[in-house]
């Protein structure tokens, strides 16, 4: 009887331990051991090379920040307990980000098969530390072998419709690091403002960075307020963000959106406009496709402007292999109405205004490629059959566009708005932020970026994907985070773990620990996890009260 209850207790404690383990995104292989490693201020962190020190410092900063625990970094193991940080090259080429994490009762070994891998081993270790009630930090014994399914895993952030301070941009980047994401797509220009300091075109900052008012309510709105709004990031700040991201193995991809979405640029330099005599200001409203003229005119001033601006961008973001030039939603009606544009078409034997878009896109792709970088554009660029060069497509208009681009041989970063845009409601009883659009956690999670029907060659061309955070209706950090979480965690699993490892039920079980982590990180989040059936049910119960508000 006694023996039986001891066995029962032992298996209960194993179960308790098993229940503890929750890592998002889901690792490739995970085997639980027995016992726990106690984390306290006598534990030594051992790191030698610069890459090892980078990950060890990140870990010790994390412990200090979130647990007020100071742990020494040393070069040699003295006595255990210790945590070893090491980058170990494999004989065979390893996938960027591949790692192994072994936790025993006295020793933790983090083996990165490259520097990124070591950093991701740290991220998994972080998730194994209790996130709440942490008077005793016991980490379960475990072995993990892990690597990413996709090489591109990212998040986009629009800082034009609403601008956020550099300190918050850094926090946003930290969230990406914690989810093993490696690209931050920074949407820096649009109709409502130009947020990049420019030495060559200073009016982009004095005029183009500020709108005089902002729409009230959901588009088309009930009017505008009377508050001047805006700002821009200095080159020093932009570089500071690049360096901060780099220390977390994240590449910053800046986006300057052309040839449409250019009202802010046109306000500063009317020579860029198809109607230069019309007085303009950066837009005070959203969604102005074909309502207000926001396209660049195909003239010499514009060509020089584009070369200069993208040269500047390539210099500021010299670490990034990618520069994004937008190219979405250019309404051809402004080129139809403009004598200058019509003359340009005649001289260049063009019969369709879309060819002006193609011309401007090719010019910018060349400028970016000449700087040794890859040009990224939204999927409208694929309309041009003659587009060549190093170009990557983001298919915001639907998965099919991405598949078609992949079939044509383009590299594709999956961004279909239905599954990737997080500026939509997560539950039907929220104020809808994109009219009629509810994007539940399940919808995001169940998205398969590489459908079986694709040929192996086309499937290879899908290099990964990202979530997009547009901020028209998200003026505050708390609202932004409510929209991000937990859907960002689902996106992380889509692109790090991939279809083979995904399991919606398990993912939802892991969310309770993830919510504790969000609390620890000081992030707001939507704690209501619905599935599609719930959405239908809740739609018929309009008085349902959200349990956590934004
Ligand atoms: C987009 O949402 N227009 C890229």
mmCIF file of C-alpha atoms and ligand atoms in Angstrom, residues 156 161 185 187 190 255 257 261 324 326-329 378-380 394-397 415 417 421 423 468 470 472, ligand 1:
data_model
loop_
_atom_site.group_PDB
_atom_site.id
_atom_site.type_symbol
_atom_site.label_atom_id
_atom_site.label_comp_id
_atom_site.label_asym_id
_atom_site.label_seq_id
_atom_site.Cartn_x
_atom_site.Cartn_y
_atom_site.Cartn_z
ATOM 1 C CA UNK A 156 5.502 44.406 -39.412
ATOM 2 C CA UNK A 161 -0.842 56.204 -38.720
ATOM 3 C CA UNK A 185 9.430 45.165 -41.042
ATOM 4 C CA UNK A 187 6.500 50.744 -42.108
ATOM 5 C CA UNK A 190 2.653 56.726 -45.812
ATOM 6 C CA UNK A 255 9.673 50.437 -45.819
ATOM 7 C CA UNK A 257 6.003 53.195 -49.621
ATOM 8 C CA UNK A 261 0.697 56.336 -50.316
ATOM 9 C CA UNK A 324 10.906 47.482 -48.837
ATOM 10 C CA UNK A 326 5.743 49.321 -50.883
ATOM 11 C CA UNK A 327 4.134 49.547 -54.351
ATOM 12 C CA UNK A 328 0.619 48.786 -53.108
ATOM 13 C CA UNK A 329 -2.685 50.411 -54.006
ATOM 14 C CA UNK A 378 3.701 44.182 -51.951
ATOM 15 C CA UNK A 379 2.180 41.781 -54.478
ATOM 16 C CA UNK A 380 1.036 44.504 -56.908
ATOM 17 C CA UNK A 394 4.700 40.125 -49.888
ATOM 18 C CA UNK A 395 1.225 38.907 -50.870
ATOM 19 C CA UNK A 396 -1.131 41.006 -48.759
ATOM 20 C CA UNK A 397 -4.129 40.529 -51.095
ATOM 21 C CA UNK A 415 1.348 38.130 -45.595
ATOM 22 C CA UNK A 417 -4.302 39.902 -44.818
ATOM 23 C CA UNK A 421 -3.224 41.335 -40.373
ATOM 24 C CA UNK A 423 -5.404 45.080 -36.834
ATOM 25 C CA UNK A 468 1.280 42.896 -39.897
ATOM 26 C CA UNK A 470 -1.386 48.513 -39.008
ATOM 27 C CA UNK A 472 -5.043 53.419 -37.880
HETATM 28 C C1 LIG B 1 -1.621 46.995 -47.775
HETATM 29 O O1 LIG B 1 -2.318 46.558 -46.844
HETATM 30 N N1 LIG B 1 -2.100 47.939 -48.570
HETATM 31 C C2 LIG B 1 -0.285 46.500 -48.020
#
